Coordinates of C-alpha atoms in Angstrom, one line a residue:
X10 CA 0.1 0.4 0.0
X11 CA 2.7 2.5 1.0
X12 CA 4.7 1.7 -2.7
X13 CA 1.9 1.7 -4.8
X14 CA 0.7 5.0 -2.6
X15 CA 4.2 6.8 -3.8
X16 CA 4.0 6.0 -7.2
X17 CA 0.5 7.0 -7.3
X18 CA 2.0 9.9 -5.8
X19 CA 4.7 11.0 -7.9
X20 CA 2.6 10.1 -11.9
X21 CA 0.0 12.3 -10.4
X22 CA 2.6 15.3 -9.6
X23 CA 4.1 15.0 -13.1
X24 CA 0.5 15.3 -14.9
X25 CA 0.2 18.5 -12.3
X26 CA 2.6 20.1 -13.9
X27 CA 2.6 18.7 -17.1
X28 CA -0.9 20.7 -16.6
X29 CA 0.1 23.9 -16.3
X30 CA 2.5 23.8 -19.2
X31 CA -0.5 22.8 -21.4
X32 CA -1.7 26.1 -20.4
X33 CA 1.3 27.7 -21.4
X34 CA 0.8 25.7 -25.4
X35 CA -2.3 27.2 -25.3
X36 CA -1.8 30.9 -25.4
X37 CA -1.6 32.0 -29.1
X38 CA -1.8 28.4 -30.6
X39 CA -5.3 28.4 -32.2
X40 CA -8.6 27.1 -30.4
X41 CA -8.3 23.8 -29.6
X42 CA -6.4 23.3 -26.2
X43 CA -3.8 21.1 -25.9
X44 CA -4.3 17.8 -24.1
X45 CA -1.9 18.3 -21.0
X46 CA -4.6 20.7 -20.2
X47 CA -7.0 17.9 -19.0
X48 CA -3.6 16.0 -17.1
X49 CA -5.5 18.2 -13.9
X50 CA -8.1 16.0 -14.4
X51 CA -6.0 13.1 -13.1
X52 CA -3.4 14.4 -11.2
X53 CA -5.1 16.2 -8.1
X54 CA -7.2 13.2 -7.8
X55 CA -4.1 11.2 -7.6
X56 CA -2.2 13.0 -6.0
X57 CA -4.6 13.0 -2.4
X58 CA -5.6 9.2 -3.5
X59 CA -1.7 8.4 -3.0
X60 CA -1.6 10.7 0.2
X61 CA -3.9 8.9 1.7
X62 CA -2.6 5.3 0.3
X63 CA 1.1 6.0 1.4
X64 CA -0.1 7.4 5.3
X65 CA -2.2 4.3 5.7
X66 CA 0.0 2.0 4.4
X67 CA 3.1 3.1 6.6
X68 CA 1.1 3.7 9.7
X69 CA 0.9 0.0 9.4
X70 CA 4.3 -1.1 8.6
X71 CA 5.9 1.7 11.1
X72 CA 2.8 1.3 13.8
X73 CA 3.6 5.3 13.6
X74 CA 1.6 7.9 12.5
X75 CA 3.7 10.2 9.1
X76 CA 6.6 7.6 10.2
X77 CA 7.7 7.1 6.8
X78 CA 10.6 4.6 6.0
X79 CA 12.7 4.9 3.5
X80 CA 11.1 8.4 1.4
X81 CA 8.2 10.5 2.7
X82 CA 5.1 11.7 0.3
X83 CA 6.3 15.3 0.2
X84 CA 9.8 14.5 -1.5
X85 CA 7.8 11.4 -4.1
X86 CA 5.5 14.8 -5.5
X87 CA 8.1 17.2 -5.3
X88 CA 10.5 14.6 -7.4
X89 CA 7.3 14.2 -10.0
X90 CA 6.6 18.1 -10.2
X91 CA 10.2 18.4 -11.1
X92 CA 10.0 15.8 -14.1
X93 CA 6.7 16.6 -15.3
X94 CA 8.0 20.7 -15.1
X95 CA 10.8 19.2 -17.0
X96 CA 8.4 17.7 -19.5
X97 CA 6.2 20.7 -20.1
X98 CA 9.2 23.0 -20.0
X99 CA 10.6 20.5 -22.7
X100 CA 7.8 20.9 -25.7
X101 CA 7.2 24.7 -25.4
X102 CA 8.5 26.3 -28.9
X103 CA 9.1 29.4 -27.1
X104 CA 9.6 28.8 -23.6
X105 CA 10.1 32.4 -21.5
X106 CA 12.8 33.2 -18.7
X107 CA 10.0 32.4 -16.0
X108 CA 8.8 29.1 -17.5
X109 CA 12.5 28.0 -17.7
X110 CA 13.3 28.3 -14.1
X111 CA 10.3 26.5 -12.3
X112 CA 12.0 22.9 -13.2
X113 CA 15.4 24.4 -11.6
X114 CA 13.4 25.7 -8.9
X115 CA 11.5 22.3 -8.5
X116 CA 14.6 20.2 -9.4
X117 CA 16.5 22.5 -6.1
X118 CA 13.6 21.4 -4.0
X119 CA 12.9 18.0 -4.6
X120 CA 16.8 17.6 -3.8
X121 CA 16.7 19.8 -0.4
X122 CA 13.2 17.9 0.6
X123 CA 15.8 14.4 -0.5
X124 CA 19.0 16.2 1.6
X125 CA 16.2 17.1 4.4
X126 CA 14.5 13.1 4.6
X127 CA 17.7 12.0 5.1
X128 CA 19.0 14.5 7.6
X129 CA 15.7 13.6 9.5
X130 CA 16.1 9.4 9.0
X131 CA 20.1 9.2 10.4
X132 CA 19.0 11.3 13.8
X133 CA 16.4 8.6 14.2
X134 CA 19.0 5.7 13.8
X135 CA 20.8 8.0 16.1
X136 CA 18.2 7.8 18.7
X137 CA 17.2 4.2 18.2
X138 CA 20.9 3.2 18.6
X139 CA 21.0 5.4 22.0
X140 CA 17.9 3.5 23.2
X141 CA 19.5 0.1 22.2
X142 CA 22.5 0.9 24.0
X143 CA 20.5 2.5 27.0
X144 CA 18.5 -0.8 27.5
X145 CA 22.0 -2.8 28.2
X146 CA 23.7 0.2 29.9
X147 CA 21.1 2.2 31.5
X148 CA 18.8 2.0 34.7
X149 CA 14.6 1.6 34.5
X150 CA 12.5 2.9 37.4
X151 CA 8.8 3.9 37.4
X152 CA 7.9 7.1 36.6
X153 CA 3.8 8.6 36.8
X154 CA 2.0 10.3 34.5
X155 CA 1.3 13.7 35.9
X156 CA -0.1 15.4 33.0
X157 CA -1.5 14.5 29.2
X158 CA -4.4 15.9 26.7
X159 CA -7.3 15.0 27.2
X160 CA -9.1 13.9 23.4
X161 CA -12.9 14.1 22.4
X162 CA -14.7 11.7 21.6
X163 CA -14.7 11.9 18.0
X164 CA -10.7 11.4 17.9
X165 CA -8.9 8.1 17.1
X166 CA -6.1 9.2 19.2
X167 CA -3.6 11.6 20.4
X168 CA -0.3 13.3 18.9
X169 CA 0.7 15.7 22.2
X170 CA 3.5 16.1 25.1
X171 CA 3.1 14.3 28.0
X172 CA 5.1 14.8 31.6
X173 CA 6.2 11.8 33.5
X174 CA 7.8 11.9 37.1
X175 CA 10.1 9.8 37.7
X176 CA 12.9 9.5 41.0
X177 CA 16.3 8.7 39.5
X178 CA 18.9 6.8 41.2
X179 CA 20.7 9.4 43.4
X180 CA 16.8 9.9 45.3
X181 CA 15.9 13.3 43.4
X182 CA 12.6 13.2 41.5
X183 CA 12.9 14.4 37.8
X184 CA 9.7 15.5 35.1
X185 CA 10.3 15.1 32.0
X186 CA 8.3 16.1 28.9
X187 CA 8.0 13.8 25.8
X188 CA 6.0 14.3 22.3
X189 CA 4.4 11.1 21.6
X190 CA 2.1 9.1 20.4
X191 CA -0.9 7.4 21.4
X192 CA -3.9 5.4 19.3
X193 CA -7.2 5.6 21.9
X194 CA -7.4 2.4 23.1
X195 CA -3.7 2.7 24.3
X196 CA -4.0 6.2 25.8
X197 CA -2.9 6.9 29.5
X198 CA -3.7 9.0 31.4
X199 CA -2.8 11.4 34.1
X200 CA -1.8 9.2 37.5
X201 CA -0.8 6.1 34.9
X202 CA 2.2 4.3 36.0
X203 CA 4.9 4.6 33.3
X204 CA 8.2 3.1 32.6
X205 CA 11.2 6.0 32.1
X206 CA 14.9 4.5 31.4
X207 CA 17.6 6.8 31.7
X208 CA 21.5 7.4 31.7
X209 CA 22.4 6.7 35.6
X210 CA 25.8 8.7 34.4
X211 CA 23.9 11.7 33.0
X212 CA 20.4 11.4 34.4
X213 CA 19.5 15.0 33.3
X214 CA 20.2 14.5 29.9
X215 CA 16.3 14.5 27.8
X216 CA 18.0 13.1 24.6
X217 CA 18.7 9.9 27.1
X218 CA 15.5 9.4 28.4
X219 CA 12.9 7.5 27.3
X220 CA 9.5 6.5 28.6
X221 CA 7.3 3.6 28.3
X222 CA 4.1 1.7 29.8
X223 CA 4.6 -0.1 32.8
X224 CA 6.7 -2.9 32.8
X225 CA 8.7 -2.3 30.0
X226 CA 11.9 -3.6 29.6
X227 CA 12.8 -3.7 25.6
X228 CA 13.5 -1.9 22.8
X229 CA 10.0 -2.4 21.5
X230 CA 8.3 -1.5 24.9
X231 CA 9.9 2.4 24.9
X232 CA 9.5 2.4 21.1
X233 CA 5.5 1.8 21.5
X234 CA 4.7 6.0 22.6
X235 CA 7.9 7.5 20.6
X236 CA 9.2 6.7 17.4

């Protein structure tokens, strides 16, 4: 589902930008509109459908909303836009400077999206490595949820900030705030118990603190709430 969604987004992006150049072809060239103009009828619905498929597939695969392995739909969309713009530009008989700059700008944006996506995934991989190390060498203590947003009856879950209180190995009370996501059936409440994993050598380093459901002990446990 994820792969199909990304392909549909890419093709939709190509067709949508190609249709824009169809209007440029139409200007001053007779009364019959180029077929490219009608590509937008397919392009925009394809993009919307692709986003639904890719986000749904990614959530099933990763267990997290808006967490995409390898590449995200935004990067794929900009790549499709760039290809569609180059295609449209290549068929113009007399492209002006503005229409020539569009594919260049979209190509630059697509490359930027690739770089930003790679950096994000590199940071996520580094955090997973820290977690794997802490599960072996860190300390797990009981914690208590002191604050978590409430959700309405129509909401299927929560993406928000939770505050957890725990006591480190030196007997010092600490509070940590983490942004996570929960399905409705798994959403804890204020006052519920949690498990807190931290580095006993530096218990105040929030980047080396993980929170999971009570009884958590493994990497998978501590990734249930946080990516």
